[in-house]
XYZ file of N, CA and C in Angstrom:
819
model
N 0.771 -1.204 0.183
C 0.090 0.026 -0.103
C 0.978 1.314 -0.086
N 0.621 2.219 -0.903
C 1.263 3.392 -1.075
C 1.221 4.392 0.109
N 1.860 5.555 0.122
C 1.674 6.646 1.110
C 0.516 7.236 1.178
N -0.109 7.488 -0.154
C -1.468 8.223 -0.390
C -2.478 7.361 -0.007
N -2.371 6.036 -0.354
C -3.350 5.131 -0.115
C -3.540 4.813 1.486
N -2.258 4.564 2.225
C -2.083 4.452 3.505
C -2.781 5.626 4.240
N -2.405 6.649 3.850
C -3.020 7.946 4.756
C -4.511 7.834 4.432
N -5.059 7.653 3.418
C -6.573 7.559 3.065
C -7.183 6.394 4.009
N -6.593 5.238 4.060
C -7.146 4.201 4.694
C -7.214 4.791 6.247
N -6.227 5.319 6.825
C -5.966 5.753 8.204
C -7.184 6.888 8.640
N -7.341 7.700 7.443
C -8.389 8.819 7.598
C -9.637 8.095 7.463
N -10.005 7.299 6.856
C -11.300 6.456 6.639
C -11.519 6.016 8.013
N -10.716 5.136 8.296
C -10.722 4.542 9.914
C -11.210 5.552 10.845
N -10.330 6.658 10.897
C -10.622 7.601 12.109
C -12.020 8.183 11.738
N -12.381 8.437 10.682
C -13.763 9.018 10.114
C -14.965 8.089 10.711
N -14.736 6.855 10.448
C -15.790 5.815 10.930
C -15.898 5.758 12.744
N -14.516 5.783 13.003
C -14.404 5.659 14.818
C -15.134 6.955 15.139
N -14.715 8.190 14.782
C -14.990 9.293 15.244
C -16.699 9.494 15.134
N -17.215 9.034 14.108
C -18.857 9.283 13.847
C -19.528 8.062 14.455
N -18.690 6.892 15.055
C -19.715 5.828 15.590
C -19.553 6.378 17.192
N -20.953 6.315 17.726
C -20.932 6.364 19.363
C -20.740 5.147 19.960
N -19.622 5.133 20.842
C -19.320 3.746 21.495
C -19.711 3.971 23.009
N -20.516 2.974 23.454
C -20.883 3.030 24.583
C -20.655 1.725 25.432
N -19.754 1.885 26.639
C -19.214 0.742 27.098
C -19.890 0.319 28.502
N -20.336 -0.881 28.753
C -20.945 -1.102 30.163
C -20.074 -2.109 30.828
N -20.414 -2.602 31.945
C -19.346 -3.759 32.685
C -19.464 -4.974 31.986
N -20.428 -5.344 31.261
C -20.350 -6.651 30.533
C -20.911 -6.541 29.132
N -20.981 -5.412 28.846
C -21.745 -5.036 27.322
C -20.898 -3.899 26.482
N -21.323 -3.886 25.532
C -20.916 -2.712 24.549
C -21.786 -2.064 23.493
N -21.750 -0.798 23.061
C -22.957 -0.701 21.877
C -22.124 0.532 20.996
N -22.425 -0.077 19.747
C -21.860 0.867 18.711
C -23.291 1.503 18.052
N -23.314 2.723 17.751
C -24.435 3.269 17.241
C -23.970 4.527 16.121
N -24.463 4.376 15.005
C -24.028 5.304 13.743
C -24.838 5.089 12.780
N -24.158 5.632 11.776
C -24.787 5.734 10.330
C -23.622 5.043 9.082
N -23.884 4.175 8.425
C -22.963 3.522 7.471
C -23.290 4.415 6.170
N -21.881 5.499 6.004
C -22.116 6.361 4.924
C -21.859 5.682 3.532
N -20.662 4.760 3.553
C -20.304 4.129 2.422
C -20.052 2.686 2.622
N -20.200 2.112 1.358
C -20.101 0.270 1.629
C -18.678 -0.030 2.224
N -17.572 0.755 1.797
C -16.251 0.245 2.563
C -16.253 0.857 4.004
N -17.126 1.516 4.491
C -17.296 1.606 5.965
C -17.588 0.258 7.014
N -18.187 -0.762 5.874
C -18.629 -1.889 6.614
C -17.460 -2.636 7.398
N -16.600 -2.769 6.416
C -15.277 -3.668 6.928
C -14.656 -2.946 8.218
N -14.634 -1.440 8.396
C -14.114 -0.660 9.276
C -14.966 -0.978 10.657
N -16.260 -0.991 10.371
C -17.136 -1.202 11.638
C -17.000 -2.652 12.077
N -16.615 -3.448 11.360
C -16.669 -4.936 11.575
C -15.294 -5.150 12.504
N -14.286 -4.271 11.859
C -13.142 -4.478 12.772
C -13.188 -3.767 14.162
N -13.788 -2.736 14.225
C -14.053 -2.150 15.431
C -14.879 -2.885 16.342
N -15.850 -3.622 15.926
C -16.810 -4.487 16.533
C -15.951 -5.585 17.012
N -14.992 -6.297 16.220
C -14.279 -7.546 16.666
C -13.180 -6.835 17.984
N -12.747 -6.007 17.679
C -11.721 -5.295 18.570
C -12.482 -4.972 20.065
N -13.959 -4.424 20.082
C -14.549 -4.326 21.332
C -14.932 -5.545 21.826
N -15.483 -6.537 20.884
C -15.805 -8.078 21.417
C -14.466 -8.529 22.226
N -13.528 -8.439 21.581
C -12.438 -9.246 21.974
C -11.922 -8.740 23.514
N -12.142 -7.519 23.716
C -11.993 -6.932 25.018
C -13.022 -7.438 25.910
N -14.351 -7.692 25.597
C -15.453 -8.062 26.031
C -15.317 -9.391 26.684
N -14.825 -10.318 25.858
C -14.543 -11.716 26.372
C -13.311 -11.988 26.972
N -12.222 -11.029 26.660
C -11.018 -11.555 27.440
C -10.769 -10.808 28.710
N -11.547 -9.552 28.944
C -11.540 -8.754 29.911
C -10.306 -7.740 29.718
N -10.355 -6.598 30.362
C -9.534 -5.467 30.191
C -8.141 -6.026 30.490
N -7.761 -6.573 31.755
C -6.644 -7.124 32.166
C -5.684 -8.140 31.200
N -6.585 -9.098 30.783
C -5.867 -9.898 29.876
C -5.610 -9.245 28.707
N -6.408 -8.564 28.017
C -6.341 -7.694 26.666
C -5.111 -6.964 26.840
N -5.006 -5.944 27.882
C -3.753 -4.915 28.039
C -2.592 -5.738 27.974
N -2.448 -6.732 28.810
C -1.234 -7.651 29.105
C -0.815 -8.276 27.854
N -1.874 -8.617 27.033
C -1.571 -9.540 25.649
C -0.848 -8.511 24.687
N -1.377 -7.420 24.639
C -0.879 -6.393 23.638
C 0.326 -5.675 24.041
N 0.208 -5.408 25.323
C 1.473 -4.288 25.834
C 2.601 -5.077 25.960
N 2.643 -6.463 26.283
C 3.768 -7.629 26.254
C 4.300 -7.638 24.819
N 3.260 -7.985 23.748
C 3.809 -8.226 22.580
C 4.377 -6.927 22.013
N 3.819 -5.802 22.103
C 4.533 -4.608 21.662
C 5.902 -4.616 22.120
N 6.247 -4.866 23.301
C 7.631 -4.534 23.946
C 8.424 -5.742 23.281
N 7.704 -6.906 23.110
C 8.794 -8.006 22.250
C 8.875 -7.559 20.962
N 8.133 -7.339 20.195
C 8.298 -6.810 18.926
C 9.597 -5.722 18.679
N 9.007 -4.700 19.702
C 10.390 -3.336 19.760
C 11.551 -3.889 20.024
N 11.660 -4.783 21.069
C 12.964 -5.386 21.424
C 13.527 -6.110 20.416
N 12.892 -7.122 19.571
C 13.365 -7.595 18.426
C 13.919 -6.887 17.234
N 13.389 -5.756 17.317
C 13.774 -4.530 16.345
C 14.665 -3.399 16.758
N 15.350 -3.670 18.079
C 16.283 -2.777 18.501
C 15.496 -1.516 18.806
N 14.423 -1.457 19.229
C 13.622 -0.241 19.372
C 12.971 -0.123 20.820
N 13.451 -1.007 21.826
C 13.021 -1.182 23.270
C 13.226 0.160 24.001
N 14.184 0.862 23.676
C 14.460 2.176 24.491
C 13.438 3.275 24.237
N 12.899 3.037 23.151
C 12.046 4.201 22.947
C 10.489 3.584 23.405
N 9.571 4.653 23.582
C 7.981 4.312 23.982
C 7.532 4.039 22.395
N 6.538 3.193 22.293
C 5.986 2.797 21.028
C 5.445 4.107 20.342
N 5.080 5.332 21.028
C 4.553 6.427 20.567
C 5.774 7.134 19.870
N 6.888 7.104 20.531
C 7.906 7.762 20.194
C 8.541 7.091 18.869
N 8.326 6.017 18.643
C 8.652 5.273 17.729
C 8.023 5.602 16.267
N 6.489 5.772 16.552
C 5.779 5.992 15.562
C 5.813 7.426 15.066
N 6.434 8.246 15.943
C 6.236 9.649 15.404
C 7.815 10.000 14.567
N 8.521 8.753 14.821
C 9.662 9.311 13.878
C 9.429 9.089 12.410
N 10.110 9.940 11.728
C 9.701 10.075 10.277
C 9.801 8.851 9.448
N 10.917 8.117 9.733
C 11.180 6.758 8.968
C 10.207 5.645 9.329
N 9.340 5.946 10.430
C 8.440 4.983 10.848
C 6.868 5.120 10.305
N 6.813 6.423 9.604
C 5.511 6.671 8.956
C 5.072 5.739 8.045
N 3.755 5.716 7.934
C 3.005 5.073 6.763
C 3.385 3.511 6.389
N 4.071 3.390 5.293
C 4.393 2.015 5.093
C 5.188 1.198 6.290
N 6.198 2.045 6.803
C 7.238 1.144 7.817
C 6.127 1.165 9.123
N 5.278 2.087 9.552
C 4.444 2.057 10.650
C 3.303 1.027 10.484
N 2.818 0.898 9.224
C 1.902 -0.408 8.883
C 2.590 -1.748 9.094
N 3.768 -1.842 8.551
C 4.612 -2.990 8.648
C 4.743 -3.377 10.093
N 5.122 -2.360 11.039
C 5.329 -2.569 12.492
C 4.249 -3.215 12.899
N 2.922 -2.614 12.756
C 1.588 -2.847 13.373
C 1.353 -4.145 12.908
N 1.556 -4.512 11.548
C 1.462 -6.006 11.221
C 2.060 -6.931 12.077
N 3.412 -6.580 12.184
C 4.238 -7.645 12.881
C 3.825 -7.622 14.394
N 3.338 -6.780 14.814
C 2.699 -6.722 16.443
C 1.347 -7.818 16.377
N 0.648 -7.537 15.440
C -0.766 -8.380 15.403
C -0.506 -9.683 15.156
N 0.584 -9.783 14.097
C 1.101 -10.898 13.753
C 1.607 -11.914 15.027
N 2.392 -11.275 15.750
C 3.073 -11.924 17.136
C 1.994 -12.337 17.837
N 0.998 -11.308 18.232
C -0.382 -11.548 19.097
C -0.746 -12.879 18.757
N -1.329 -12.909 17.513
C -2.098 -13.849 16.955
C -1.449 -15.323 16.934
N -0.242 -15.398 16.349
C 0.703 -16.679 16.031
C 1.322 -17.012 17.427
N 1.753 -16.045 18.449
C 2.219 -16.593 19.774
C 1.219 -16.629 20.951
N 0.211 -15.986 20.825
C -0.703 -15.848 22.113
C -2.080 -16.282 21.829
N -2.829 -15.605 20.776
C -4.196 -15.765 20.573
C -4.561 -17.196 20.073
N -3.731 -17.847 19.437
C -4.069 -19.222 18.720
C -4.090 -20.244 19.760
N -3.343 -19.872 20.915
C -3.685 -20.757 22.214
C -4.700 -20.509 23.058
N -5.359 -19.359 23.143
C -6.442 -18.712 23.736
C -7.724 -19.365 23.231
N -8.731 -19.370 24.087
C -10.135 -19.615 23.460
C -10.695 -18.488 23.051
N -11.917 -18.510 22.070
C -12.432 -17.514 21.482
C -11.723 -16.789 20.016
N -10.502 -17.411 19.881
C -9.982 -16.996 18.564
C -10.966 -17.362 17.432
N -11.210 -18.229 17.150
C -12.018 -18.674 16.030
C -13.149 -18.027 16.037
N -13.980 -18.256 17.335
C -15.164 -17.624 17.333
C -15.287 -15.943 17.043
N -14.336 -15.374 17.410
C -14.138 -13.836 17.355
C -14.367 -13.512 15.848
N -13.473 -14.432 14.979
C -13.277 -14.263 13.586
C -14.645 -14.501 13.011
N -15.360 -15.612 13.228
C -16.677 -15.967 12.782
C -17.998 -15.056 13.146
N -17.784 -14.549 14.117
C -18.894 -13.556 14.716
C -18.570 -12.344 13.816
N -17.438 -11.894 13.809
C -17.117 -10.719 13.032
C -17.568 -10.701 11.722
N -17.485 -11.907 10.971
C -17.906 -12.074 9.680
C -19.361 -11.994 9.915
N -20.228 -12.468 10.823
C -21.769 -12.408 11.008
C -22.025 -10.819 11.016
N -21.189 -10.151 11.660
C -21.704 -8.837 11.875
C -21.393 -8.032 10.791
N -20.273 -8.420 9.775
C -20.354 -7.665 8.374
C -21.600 -8.013 7.513
N -22.075 -9.426 7.690
C -23.279 -9.731 6.889
C -24.318 -9.032 7.457
N -24.733 -8.568 8.835
C -25.602 -7.848 9.157
C -25.561 -6.393 8.992
N -24.513 -5.779 8.834
C -24.288 -4.473 8.339
C -24.272 -4.143 6.831
N -23.948 -5.348 5.955
C -24.211 -5.253 4.623
C -25.785 -5.040 4.298
N -26.434 -5.872 5.192
C -27.999 -5.820 4.982
C -28.456 -4.495 5.359
N -27.894 -3.867 6.461
C -28.115 -2.450 6.913
C -27.981 -1.463 5.864
N -26.821 -1.862 5.253
C -26.486 -0.497 4.135
C -27.510 -0.796 2.910
N -27.828 -2.124 2.595
C -28.674 -2.358 1.220
C -30.238 -2.017 1.624
N -30.637 -2.186 2.650
C -32.126 -2.093 2.631
C -32.689 -1.308 3.767
N -31.931 -0.687 4.481
C -32.377 0.455 5.365
C -31.792 1.780 4.974
N -32.379 2.776 6.088
C -31.649 4.059 5.775
C -30.409 4.289 6.334
N -29.676 2.939 6.623
C -28.313 2.898 7.188
C -28.112 3.397 8.517
N -29.016 3.588 9.329
C -28.790 3.872 10.644
C -28.801 2.600 11.465
N -28.023 2.354 12.409
C -27.838 1.141 13.198
C -27.609 1.400 14.545
N -27.797 0.430 15.350
C -27.214 0.147 16.659
C -26.951 -1.134 17.058
N -25.885 -1.377 17.433
C -25.321 -2.868 17.830
C -24.635 -2.996 18.832
N -25.498 -3.813 19.816
C -24.984 -4.176 21.045
C -24.600 -5.565 21.175
N -23.571 -5.627 22.044
C -23.221 -7.078 22.420
C -23.254 -7.078 23.940
N -23.470 -8.222 24.481
C -23.586 -8.371 25.939
C -23.091 -9.835 26.528
N -22.634 -10.046 27.523
C -22.207 -11.241 28.155
C -23.145 -11.529 29.350
N -23.957 -12.715 29.324
C -24.810 -13.165 30.364
C -24.646 -14.589 30.569
N -25.171 -15.066 31.532
C -25.213 -16.308 32.134
C -26.344 -16.959 31.508
N -26.088 -18.463 31.226
C -27.360 -19.351 30.538
C -26.775 -19.993 29.426
N -27.698 -20.580 28.563
C -27.311 -21.321 27.624
C -26.766 -20.693 26.502
N -27.141 -19.454 26.390
C -26.682 -18.516 25.084
C -25.864 -17.093 25.828
N -24.858 -17.436 26.185
C -24.075 -16.342 27.173
C -23.659 -15.107 26.296
N -23.457 -15.108 24.946
C -23.264 -14.032 24.197
C -24.634 -13.562 23.400
N -24.936 -12.404 23.709
C -26.335 -11.848 23.034
C -26.007 -10.734 22.238
N -26.314 -10.711 20.740
C -25.605 -9.708 19.907
C -27.157 -9.037 19.313
N -27.219 -7.968 19.350
C -28.625 -7.151 19.087
C -28.436 -6.014 17.868
N -28.803 -6.175 16.800
C -28.831 -5.361 15.734
C -30.126 -4.593 15.759
N -30.247 -3.255 15.764
C -31.431 -2.460 15.317
C -31.037 -1.681 14.160
N -32.320 -1.432 13.219
C -32.013 -0.848 12.032
C -33.284 0.031 11.942
N -33.158 1.273 11.094
C -34.159 2.111 11.015
C -34.557 2.261 9.558
N -35.923 2.609 9.103
C -36.424 2.564 8.077
C -36.895 3.999 7.786
N -36.649 4.789 6.451
C -37.068 5.853 6.410
C -38.488 6.041 6.143
N -38.919 4.968 5.452
C -40.403 5.073 5.041
C -40.868 3.474 5.443
N -41.097 3.414 6.702
C -41.520 2.016 7.169
C -42.734 1.437 6.764
N -43.911 2.353 6.284
C -44.914 1.850 5.737
C -45.243 1.881 4.030
N -44.015 1.921 3.525
C -44.056 1.826 1.953
C -44.229 0.362 1.666
N -44.754 -0.024 0.632
C -44.919 -1.308 0.078
C -43.466 -2.094 -0.148
N -42.455 -1.264 -0.659
C -41.085 -1.889 -0.843
C -40.563 -2.381 0.519
N -40.609 -1.390 1.500
C -40.073 -1.576 3.040
C -40.963 -2.941 3.687
N -41.938 -3.001 3.334
C -42.948 -3.991 3.743
C -42.704 -5.251 3.207
N -42.515 -5.329 2.055
C -42.155 -6.488 1.548
C -40.820 -7.093 1.865
N -39.697 -6.040 1.967
C -38.362 -6.371 2.492
C -38.495 -7.058 3.867
N -39.172 -6.469 4.825
C -39.215 -6.834 5.806
C -40.035 -8.259 6.087
N -40.804 -8.606 5.597
C -41.701 -9.678 5.505
C -40.711 -10.791 4.808
N -40.002 -10.528 3.871
C -38.995 -11.608 3.244
C -38.020 -11.910 4.222
N -37.477 -10.779 4.763
C -36.411 -10.976 6.050
C -37.025 -12.003 6.903
N -37.992 -11.574 7.584
C -38.670 -12.400 8.479
C -38.966 -13.727 8.235
N -39.489 -14.037 6.982
C -39.588 -15.281 6.499
C -38.566 -16.148 6.249
N -37.546 -15.524 5.592
C -36.390 -16.024 5.454
C -35.653 -16.708 6.839
N -35.512 -15.777 8.005
C -35.069 -16.117 8.992
C -36.036 -17.252 9.872
N -37.248 -17.377 9.404
C -38.201 -18.417 10.218
C -37.675 -19.765 9.635
N -37.608 -19.645 8.267
C -37.343 -20.832 7.480
C -36.075 -21.393 7.799
N -34.964 -20.582 8.137
C -33.668 -21.178 8.461
C -33.849 -21.783 9.755
N -34.614 -21.193 10.755
C -34.682 -21.633 11.989
C -35.500 -23.203 12.140
N -36.284 -23.132 11.179
C -37.070 -24.672 10.982
C -36.202 -25.602 11.198
N -34.916 -25.600 10.913
C -34.004 -26.859 10.860
C -33.038 -26.730 12.479
N -33.327 -27.692 12.925
C -32.636 -27.883 14.362
C -31.198 -27.944 13.968
N -30.553 -28.548 12.892
C -29.204 -28.450 12.748
C -28.779 -27.303 11.795
N -28.056 -26.073 12.084
C -27.688 -24.981 11.522
C -26.940 -25.388 10.263
N -26.059 -26.662 10.298
C -25.426 -26.893 8.942
C -26.486 -27.445 7.974
N -27.380 -28.076 8.451
C -28.276 -28.698 7.417
C -29.287 -27.549 6.709
N -29.353 -26.543 7.603
C -30.125 -25.387 7.048
C -29.186 -24.852 5.867
N -27.910 -24.515 5.990
C -27.046 -23.794 5.322
C -26.852 -24.687 3.908
N -26.723 -25.954 4.070
C -26.793 -26.651 2.891
C -27.981 -26.729 2.131
N -29.100 -26.797 2.855
C -30.492 -26.777 2.049
C -30.621 -25.482 1.331
N -30.171 -24.107 1.830
C -30.181 -22.984 1.329
C -29.149 -22.970 0.082
N -28.137 -23.619 0.258
C -26.923 -23.745 -0.916
C -27.615 -24.408 -2.046
N -28.172 -25.539 -1.584
C -28.877 -26.509 -2.637
C -29.988 -25.801 -3.234
N -30.932 -24.976 -2.711
C -31.871 -24.458 -3.439
C -31.453 -23.356 -4.407
N -30.429 -22.650 -3.862
C -29.846 -21.388 -4.668
C -29.332 -22.130 -5.895
N -28.506 -23.204 -5.726
C -28.157 -23.760 -6.918
C -29.061 -24.274 -8.052
N -29.966 -24.869 -7.475
C -31.093 -25.383 -8.418
C -32.050 -24.275 -8.985
N -32.137 -23.246 -8.327
C -33.160 -22.286 -9.062
C -32.528 -21.103 -9.363
N -31.234 -20.960 -8.837
C -30.684 -19.366 -9.628
C -30.525 -18.587 -8.348
N -30.479 -17.368 -8.830
C -30.229 -16.354 -7.864
C -31.670 -16.016 -7.151
N -32.722 -16.236 -7.808
C -33.900 -15.950 -7.426
C -34.785 -17.258 -7.148
N -35.530 -17.283 -6.281
C -36.494 -18.522 -5.950
C -37.570 -18.558 -6.593
N -38.643 -19.425 -6.509
C -39.665 -19.281 -7.105
C -40.836 -18.299 -6.722
N -40.462 -17.534 -5.455
C -41.410 -16.537 -5.074
C -40.704 -14.972 -5.556
N -39.699 -15.086 -6.350
C -38.898 -13.931 -6.702
C -38.012 -13.187 -5.633
N -37.852 -13.904 -4.669
C -37.089 -13.308 -3.585
C -35.597 -13.498 -3.734
N -34.749 -12.623 -3.685
C -33.300 -12.682 -3.715
C -33.000 -13.859 -2.473
N -31.977 -14.616 -2.878
C -31.218 -15.715 -1.934
C -30.415 -15.319 -1.293
N -29.451 -14.030 -1.619
C -28.424 -13.815 -0.889
C -28.367 -13.545 0.494
N -29.556 -12.869 0.989
C -29.522 -12.430 2.420
C -30.012 -13.765 3.205
N -30.947 -14.365 2.440
C -31.441 -16.038 3.239
C -29.705 -16.905 3.323
N -29.026 -16.762 2.375
C -27.974 -17.526 2.171
C -26.972 -17.039 3.585
N -26.792 -15.747 3.569
C -26.159 -15.004 4.584
C -26.236 -15.397 5.915
N -27.815 -15.536 6.185
C -28.189 -15.599 7.440
C -27.964 -17.081 7.904
N -28.061 -18.126 6.828
C -27.839 -19.480 7.056
C -26.225 -19.779 7.310
N -25.495 -19.072 6.641
C -24.115 -19.286 7.098
C -23.715 -18.712 8.565
N -24.437 -17.455 8.787
C -24.205 -16.968 10.034
C -24.424 -17.910 11.175
N -25.636 -18.523 11.115
C -25.995 -19.586 11.939
C -25.032 -20.909 11.909
N -24.788 -21.189 10.916
C -24.018 -22.456 10.463
C -22.714 -22.039 11.119
N -22.054 -20.966 11.114
C -20.723 -20.593 11.601
C -20.567 -20.197 13.181
N -21.740 -19.602 13.770
C -21.816 -19.289 15.220
C -22.624 -20.014 16.160
N -23.426 -20.980 15.263
C -24.422 -21.813 16.073
C -25.566 -20.860 16.808
N -25.704 -19.673 16.354
C -26.553 -18.888 16.985
C -28.046 -19.089 16.923
N -28.792 -18.758 17.701
C -30.234 -18.711 17.408
C -30.502 -17.386 17.194
N -31.184 -17.255 15.832
C -31.368 -15.974 15.423
C -33.210 -15.595 15.427
N -33.411 -14.348 16.148
C -34.527 -14.074 16.073
C -34.864 -12.807 15.527
N -36.046 -12.514 15.132
C -36.360 -11.238 14.467
C -37.738 -10.575 15.194
N -37.613 -9.292 15.393
C -38.666 -8.465 15.916
C -39.138 -7.354 15.125
N -40.261 -7.193 14.521
C -40.422 -6.023 13.472
C -40.602 -4.747 14.181
N -40.330 -4.480 15.483
C -40.191 -3.129 15.988
C -38.642 -3.177 16.508
N -38.388 -1.852 17.207
C -37.015 -1.823 17.557
C -37.418 -0.635 18.915
N -36.398 -1.112 20.106
C -36.602 -0.576 21.169
C -36.133 0.850 21.075
N -35.104 1.186 20.236
C -34.416 2.679 19.866
C -35.241 3.378 18.869
N -35.514 2.659 17.765
C -36.381 3.312 16.746
C -37.658 3.199 16.711
N -38.241 2.440 17.471
C -39.941 2.090 17.861
C -40.358 1.318 16.348
N -41.391 1.926 16.160
C -42.018 1.029 14.842
C -41.613 1.280 13.776
N -40.572 2.161 13.552
C -39.982 2.328 12.114
C -38.630 1.622 12.160
N -38.326 0.742 13.119
C -37.261 0.005 13.013
C -37.391 -1.531 13.188
N -36.460 -2.298 13.125
C -36.452 -3.737 13.478
C -35.443 -4.157 14.103
N -35.385 -5.304 14.953
C -34.353 -5.971 15.639
C -34.139 -7.313 15.308
N -32.880 -7.500 14.839
C -32.347 -8.934 14.882
C -31.601 -9.487 15.820
N -31.708 -10.426 16.609
C -30.894 -10.979 17.720
C -30.223 -12.027 17.449
N -28.880 -12.138 17.754
C -28.233 -13.341 17.612
C -27.704 -13.854 19.167
N -28.460 -15.085 19.673
C -28.131 -15.595 20.676
C -27.133 -16.795 20.307
N -25.631 -16.798 21.094
C -24.671 -17.511 20.747
C -24.064 -18.385 21.905
N -24.203 -19.599 21.543
C -23.734 -20.567 22.747
C -22.305 -20.879 23.035
N -21.757 -19.549 23.257
C -19.947 -19.555 23.258
C -19.609 -20.226 24.808
N -18.717 -20.813 24.886
C -18.409 -21.440 26.075
C -17.317 -20.568 27.086
N -17.835 -20.242 28.052
C -17.039 -19.253 28.885
C -15.811 -19.779 29.524
N -14.551 -19.177 29.409
C -13.539 -19.748 29.887
C -12.893 -18.923 31.126
N -12.139 -19.492 31.889
C -11.610 -18.924 32.961
C -10.464 -17.856 32.875
N -10.677 -16.732 33.398
C -9.747 -15.641 33.377
C -8.313 -16.119 33.798
N -8.153 -17.082 34.810
C -7.018 -17.383 35.330
C -6.409 -18.203 34.480
N -7.038 -19.195 33.867
C -6.500 -20.053 32.724
C -5.763 -19.481 31.633
N -6.439 -18.309 31.426
C -6.252 -17.598 30.131
C -4.873 -16.728 30.254
N -4.882 -16.272 31.691
C -3.748 -15.317 32.118
C -2.349 -16.614 31.994
N -2.853 -17.675 32.523
C -1.578 -18.526 32.578
C -1.182 -18.810 31.192
N -2.041 -18.864 30.076
C -1.749 -19.206 28.823
C -0.862 -18.146 28.244
N -1.227 -16.912 28.477
C -0.504 -15.614 28.159
C 0.909 -15.430 28.395
N 0.881 -15.976 30.001
C 2.259 -15.705 30.654
C 3.330 -16.686 30.194
N 2.910 -17.991 29.812
C 3.617 -18.841 29.335
C 3.937 -18.849 27.732
N 3.138 -17.993 27.108
C 3.477 -17.854 25.933
C 4.256 -16.536 25.360
N 4.617 -15.599 26.326
C 5.393 -14.395 26.250
C 6.723 -14.403 26.805
């Protein structure tokens, strides 16, 4: 990536981050904003990934994991005498070189620490599911969204809720879209086995093409089927929203993620660094 493209990428990330309201709770967080461009979906998914990572691992473990890894990478590059912020301010470490160093740090964290920790695979799969939800937000709503994730006790400890708003909730086009979305999720949930649901939707798409017999586009249904197969989530739909009222909808993913002990995760990190 060249200097101009790198600068644009950094500014785009900053724009999305600055224009997304982030609220942190003790065991939850919320992202609220508006998707201005298609390219912002990837950035929002990354922001969600980092927030969910901190929610699952906790502040102490996340800070130890990254701070220790930064020191390790700086030491390997003979830069340990400088603070990380002094390093990135140096002219020779701007843009391409800075990006390379950041990649080294995240690669170190992944290959030396996170691969040994729980949640690594789940984080990626859940982030992909969020990307799919945000794509639907961009295509079918007025692009306002509220995305909440919370950790609870019970069969489905991780609850993720997406609320969307529609500019003209009562128009025939909007009503048709919502009815098809609701019907698609209902059909996918009829299969007890998420993998079976995904295979059935794939089979139907191959046999009938992009459109099924009712004229409904298969892409969103396929996305929800894959989302359920990847995360094993229980997907529910509500034709209203707590935030947007009757002009909104709510899609909830209840994910049966296994909760890991903080002490065990700390032990893994300390033996990995």
